[in-house]
PDB file of C-alpha atoms and ligand atoms in Angstrom:
ATOM      1  CA  UNK A 160      35.689  49.050  22.108  1.00  0.00           C
ATOM      2  CA  UNK A 161      35.374  46.932  18.955  1.00  0.00           C
ATOM      3  CA  UNK A 162      33.147  48.166  16.151  1.00  0.00           C
ATOM      4  CA  UNK A 163      30.235  45.642  16.036  1.00  0.00           C
ATOM      5  CA  UNK A 164      29.880  46.079  12.259  1.00  0.00           C
ATOM      6  CA  UNK A 165      33.406  44.764  11.797  1.00  0.00           C
ATOM      7  CA  UNK A 166      32.663  41.530  13.640  1.00  0.00           C
ATOM      8  CA  UNK A 167      32.428  38.690  11.064  1.00  0.00           C
ATOM      9  CA  UNK A 168      29.096  37.323  12.308  1.00  0.00           C
ATOM     10  CA  UNK A 169      27.246  40.657  12.123  1.00  0.00           C
ATOM     11  CA  UNK A 170      26.779  40.829   8.310  1.00  0.00           C
ATOM     12  CA  UNK A 171      25.641  37.201   8.289  1.00  0.00           C
ATOM     13  CA  UNK A 172      23.193  37.821  11.142  1.00  0.00           C
ATOM     14  CA  UNK A 173      21.761  40.834   9.297  1.00  0.00           C
ATOM     15  CA  UNK A 174      21.430  38.777   6.085  1.00  0.00           C
ATOM     16  CA  UNK A 175      19.648  36.009   7.973  1.00  0.00           C
ATOM     17  CA  UNK A 176      17.243  38.511   9.508  1.00  0.00           C
ATOM     18  CA  UNK A 177      16.237  39.721   6.044  1.00  0.00           C
ATOM     19  CA  UNK A 178      16.116  36.323   4.301  1.00  0.00           C
ATOM     20  CA  UNK A 179      13.510  33.548   4.337  1.00  0.00           C
ATOM     21  CA  UNK A 180      14.013  30.777   6.901  1.00  0.00           C
ATOM     22  CA  UNK A 181      16.062  27.824   5.727  1.00  0.00           C
ATOM     23  CA  UNK A 182      13.645  25.372   7.340  1.00  0.00           C
ATOM     24  CA  UNK A 183       9.986  24.584   6.719  1.00  0.00           C
ATOM     25  CA  UNK A 184       7.115  24.606   9.181  1.00  0.00           C
ATOM     26  CA  UNK A 185       6.614  20.841   8.977  1.00  0.00           C
ATOM     27  CA  UNK A 186       3.983  19.380   9.098  1.00  0.00           C
ATOM     28  CA  UNK A 187       2.094  22.515   8.034  1.00  0.00           C
ATOM     29  CA  UNK A 188       4.377  22.909   5.039  1.00  0.00           C
ATOM     30  CA  UNK A 189       5.504  19.648   3.449  1.00  0.00           C
ATOM     31  CA  UNK A 190       8.203  19.537   0.801  1.00  0.00           C
ATOM     32  CA  UNK A 191       7.089  17.904  -2.481  1.00  0.00           C
ATOM     33  CA  UNK A 192       8.359  14.351  -2.650  1.00  0.00           C
ATOM     34  CA  UNK A 193      11.055  13.238  -5.049  1.00  0.00           C
ATOM     35  CA  UNK A 194      10.304  10.463  -7.544  1.00  0.00           C
ATOM     36  CA  UNK A 195      11.154   7.162  -5.893  1.00  0.00           C
ATOM     37  CA  UNK A 196      10.988   8.611  -2.393  1.00  0.00           C
ATOM     38  CA  UNK A 197      10.102   6.074   0.305  1.00  0.00           C
ATOM     39  CA  UNK A 198       6.996   6.602   2.369  1.00  0.00           C
ATOM     40  CA  UNK A 199       4.982   3.898   4.061  1.00  0.00           C
ATOM     41  CA  UNK A 200       4.278   0.295   3.249  1.00  0.00           C
ATOM     42  CA  UNK A 201       0.800  -0.256   1.829  1.00  0.00           C
ATOM     43  CA  UNK A 202      -0.799  -3.668   2.051  1.00  0.00           C
ATOM     44  CA  UNK A 203      -3.373  -5.364  -0.168  1.00  0.00           C
ATOM     45  CA  UNK A 204      -5.371  -7.863   1.844  1.00  0.00           C
ATOM     46  CA  UNK A 205      -7.090  -9.243  -1.246  1.00  0.00           C
ATOM     47  CA  UNK A 206      -3.955 -10.649  -2.849  1.00  0.00           C
ATOM     48  CA  UNK A 207      -1.962 -11.720   0.243  1.00  0.00           C
ATOM     49  CA  UNK A 208      -1.751 -15.482   0.816  1.00  0.00           C
ATOM     50  CA  UNK A 209      -0.115 -15.172   4.264  1.00  0.00           C
ATOM     51  CA  UNK A 210       3.046 -16.948   3.157  1.00  0.00           C
ATOM     52  CA  UNK A 211       4.968 -15.047   5.894  1.00  0.00           C
ATOM     53  CA  UNK A 212       7.981 -14.339   3.676  1.00  0.00           C
ATOM     54  CA  UNK A 213       7.763 -10.582   4.236  1.00  0.00           C
ATOM     55  CA  UNK A 214       7.773 -11.059   8.008  1.00  0.00           C
ATOM     56  CA  UNK A 215      10.755 -13.415   7.843  1.00  0.00           C
ATOM     57  CA  UNK A 216      12.810 -11.072   5.684  1.00  0.00           C
ATOM     58  CA  UNK A 217      11.956  -7.792   7.411  1.00  0.00           C
ATOM     59  CA  UNK A 218      15.191  -6.641   9.081  1.00  0.00           C
ATOM     60  CA  UNK A 219      13.296  -4.488  11.563  1.00  0.00           C
ATOM     61  CA  UNK A 220      10.728  -7.137  12.556  1.00  0.00           C
ATOM     62  CA  UNK A 221       8.003  -4.646  11.737  1.00  0.00           C
ATOM     63  CA  UNK A 222       5.673  -7.197  10.102  1.00  0.00           C
ATOM     64  CA  UNK A 223       3.721  -9.920  11.882  1.00  0.00           C
ATOM     65  CA  UNK A 224       1.893 -12.617   9.952  1.00  0.00           C
ATOM     66  CA  UNK A 225      -0.195 -15.419  11.453  1.00  0.00           C
ATOM     67  CA  UNK A 226      -1.034 -17.803   8.655  1.00  0.00           C
ATOM     68  CA  UNK A 227      -3.649 -19.820  10.554  1.00  0.00           C
ATOM     69  CA  UNK A 228      -5.482 -16.714  11.723  1.00  0.00           C
ATOM     70  CA  UNK A 229      -5.065 -15.025   8.309  1.00  0.00           C
ATOM     71  CA  UNK A 230      -3.664 -12.029  10.162  1.00  0.00           C
ATOM     72  CA  UNK A 231      -1.180  -9.486   8.795  1.00  0.00           C
ATOM     73  CA  UNK A 232       0.120  -6.385  10.582  1.00  0.00           C
ATOM     74  CA  UNK A 233       2.822  -3.784  10.300  1.00  0.00           C
ATOM     75  CA  UNK A 234       4.201  -1.401  12.869  1.00  0.00           C
ATOM     76  CA  UNK A 235       4.822   1.714  10.804  1.00  0.00           C
ATOM     77  CA  UNK A 236       6.930   3.243  13.568  1.00  0.00           C
ATOM     78  CA  UNK A 237       9.287   0.268  13.543  1.00  0.00           C
ATOM     79  CA  UNK A 238       9.513   0.016   9.738  1.00  0.00           C
ATOM     80  CA  UNK A 239      12.703   1.544   8.351  1.00  0.00           C
ATOM     81  CA  UNK A 240      11.335   1.750   4.785  1.00  0.00           C
ATOM     82  CA  UNK A 241      14.059  -0.472   3.359  1.00  0.00           C
ATOM     83  CA  UNK A 242      11.669  -2.002   0.807  1.00  0.00           C
ATOM     84  CA  UNK A 243      12.799  -5.606   1.284  1.00  0.00           C
ATOM     85  CA  UNK A 244       9.250  -6.826   1.920  1.00  0.00           C
ATOM     86  CA  UNK A 245       8.058  -5.214  -1.316  1.00  0.00           C
ATOM     87  CA  UNK A 246      10.821  -6.979  -3.235  1.00  0.00           C
ATOM     88  CA  UNK A 247      10.199 -10.440  -1.782  1.00  0.00           C
ATOM     89  CA  UNK A 248       6.395 -10.527  -1.976  1.00  0.00           C
ATOM     90  CA  UNK A 249       5.556 -12.774  -4.914  1.00  0.00           C
ATOM     91  CA  UNK A 250       1.883 -11.784  -4.752  1.00  0.00           C
ATOM     92  CA  UNK A 251       2.667  -8.062  -5.144  1.00  0.00           C
ATOM     93  CA  UNK A 252       0.597  -7.388  -2.031  1.00  0.00           C
ATOM     94  CA  UNK A 253       3.018  -4.755  -0.757  1.00  0.00           C
ATOM     95  CA  UNK A 254       3.891  -1.398  -2.228  1.00  0.00           C
ATOM     96  CA  UNK A 255       5.929   1.529  -1.006  1.00  0.00           C
ATOM     97  CA  UNK A 256       3.989   4.780  -1.083  1.00  0.00           C
ATOM     98  CA  UNK A 257       5.748   7.911  -2.216  1.00  0.00           C
ATOM     99  CA  UNK A 258       3.777  10.085   0.198  1.00  0.00           C
ATOM    100  CA  UNK A 259       5.084  11.394   3.459  1.00  0.00           C
ATOM    101  CA  UNK A 260       4.933   9.085   6.416  1.00  0.00           C
ATOM    102  CA  UNK A 261       1.997   9.607   8.707  1.00  0.00           C
ATOM    103  CA  UNK A 262       2.479  11.328  12.016  1.00  0.00           C
ATOM    104  CA  UNK A 263       1.748   9.188  15.045  1.00  0.00           C
ATOM    105  CA  UNK A 264       1.425  10.486  18.569  1.00  0.00           C
ATOM    106  CA  UNK A 265       0.986   9.065  22.023  1.00  0.00           C
ATOM    107  CA  UNK A 266      -2.629  10.206  21.821  1.00  0.00           C
ATOM    108  CA  UNK A 267      -3.232   7.180  19.604  1.00  0.00           C
ATOM    109  CA  UNK A 268      -2.439   4.793  22.425  1.00  0.00           C
ATOM    110  CA  UNK A 269      -5.738   3.225  23.312  1.00  0.00           C
ATOM    111  CA  UNK A 270      -6.858   1.887  26.694  1.00  0.00           C
ATOM    112  CA  UNK A 271      -5.551  -1.513  25.578  1.00  0.00           C
ATOM    113  CA  UNK A 272      -2.026  -0.075  25.174  1.00  0.00           C
ATOM    114  CA  UNK A 273      -2.149  -0.463  21.401  1.00  0.00           C
ATOM    115  CA  UNK A 274       0.970   1.029  19.799  1.00  0.00           C
ATOM    116  CA  UNK A 275       0.678   4.118  17.591  1.00  0.00           C
ATOM    117  CA  UNK A 276       1.446   3.175  13.992  1.00  0.00           C
ATOM    118  CA  UNK A 277       0.255  -0.410  14.300  1.00  0.00           C
ATOM    119  CA  UNK A 278      -1.926  -1.371  11.330  1.00  0.00           C
ATOM    120  CA  UNK A 279      -3.685  -4.738  11.277  1.00  0.00           C
ATOM    121  CA  UNK A 280      -5.740  -6.783   8.837  1.00  0.00           C
ATOM    122  CA  UNK A 281      -7.565 -10.074   9.203  1.00  0.00           C
ATOM    123  CA  UNK A 282      -9.069 -11.930   6.306  1.00  0.00           C
ATOM    124  CA  UNK A 283     -12.168 -14.024   6.914  1.00  0.00           C
ATOM    125  CA  UNK A 284     -11.697 -17.721   6.236  1.00  0.00           C
ATOM    126  CA  UNK A 285     -13.092 -18.844   2.892  1.00  0.00           C
ATOM    127  CA  UNK A 286     -16.293 -20.893   3.064  1.00  0.00           C
ATOM    128  CA  UNK A 287     -15.639 -24.637   3.265  1.00  0.00           C
ATOM    129  CA  UNK A 288     -15.635 -26.342  -0.102  1.00  0.00           C
ATOM    130  CA  UNK A 289     -18.911 -28.094  -0.840  1.00  0.00           C
ATOM    131  CA  UNK A 290     -18.634 -31.840  -0.859  1.00  0.00           C
ATOM    132  CA  UNK A 291     -20.251 -33.363  -3.895  1.00  0.00           C
ATOM    133  CA  UNK A 292     -22.306 -36.269  -2.547  1.00  0.00           C
ATOM    134  CA  UNK A 293     -24.258 -36.824  -5.719  1.00  0.00           C
ATOM    135  CA  UNK A 294     -23.435 -39.914  -7.700  1.00  0.00           C
TER     136      UNK A 294
HETATM  137  S1  SF4 B1769       5.099 -11.891   1.328  1.00  0.00           S
HETATM  138 FE1  SF4 B1769       3.271 -10.988   0.386  1.00  0.00          FE
HETATM  139  S2  SF4 B1769       1.821 -12.686   0.183  1.00  0.00           S
HETATM  140 FE2  SF4 B1769       3.403 -13.317   1.667  1.00  0.00          FE
HETATM  141  S3  SF4 B1769       2.535 -12.744   3.676  1.00  0.00           S
HETATM  142 FE3  SF4 B1769       3.808 -11.040   2.973  1.00  0.00          FE
HETATM  143  S4  SF4 B1769       2.382  -9.675   1.949  1.00  0.00           S
HETATM  144 FE4  SF4 B1769       1.357 -11.641   2.101  1.00  0.00          FE
HETATM  145  S1  SF4 B1770      10.109  -1.762   4.337  1.00  0.00           S
HETATM  146 FE1  SF4 B1770      11.754  -2.941   5.353  1.00  0.00          FE
HETATM  147  S2  SF4 B1770      11.531  -2.467   7.519  1.00  0.00           S
HETATM  148 FE2  SF4 B1770       9.631  -1.823   6.542  1.00  0.00          FE
HETATM  149  S3  SF4 B1770       8.260  -3.565   6.768  1.00  0.00           S
HETATM  150 FE3  SF4 B1770       9.273  -3.787   4.768  1.00  0.00          FE
HETATM  151  S4  SF4 B1770      11.064  -5.063   5.163  1.00  0.00           S
HETATM  152 FE4  SF4 B1770      10.340  -4.311   7.149  1.00  0.00          FE
END
């Protein structure tokens, strides 16, 4: 019978038993992010003019913009964090966070079937310009 201590995997198995795990208990333990790491797209409703360029350029079709309704949305689970929308937005309304991406689960699906990860904004229409009738 072969001596088990002469088998090549036995020393490695013993070392692994005594060493720390090579993996982390994500999401309980999250690795610090590197500078320039890509997280999630963050949107600034105040500066957006609903030009729709980000939606047209997004290779994953993760952004929806309805100019007339002043509506902007992103599906964070569809976004591939390429950063194209950040680069093309002339109003600087989009930024890429360096934090970890949020965790989305099926529990977020509402009774209306709303997708987990879908984030939406709507901007109220500005008040109509006053017509100067004097003079
Ligand atoms: S490109 Fe910028 S300004 Fe234009 S719709 Fe997208 S976020 Fe808004
Ligand atoms: S980062 Fe890329 S995939 Fe994500 S919304 Fe922007 S353009 Fe689309």
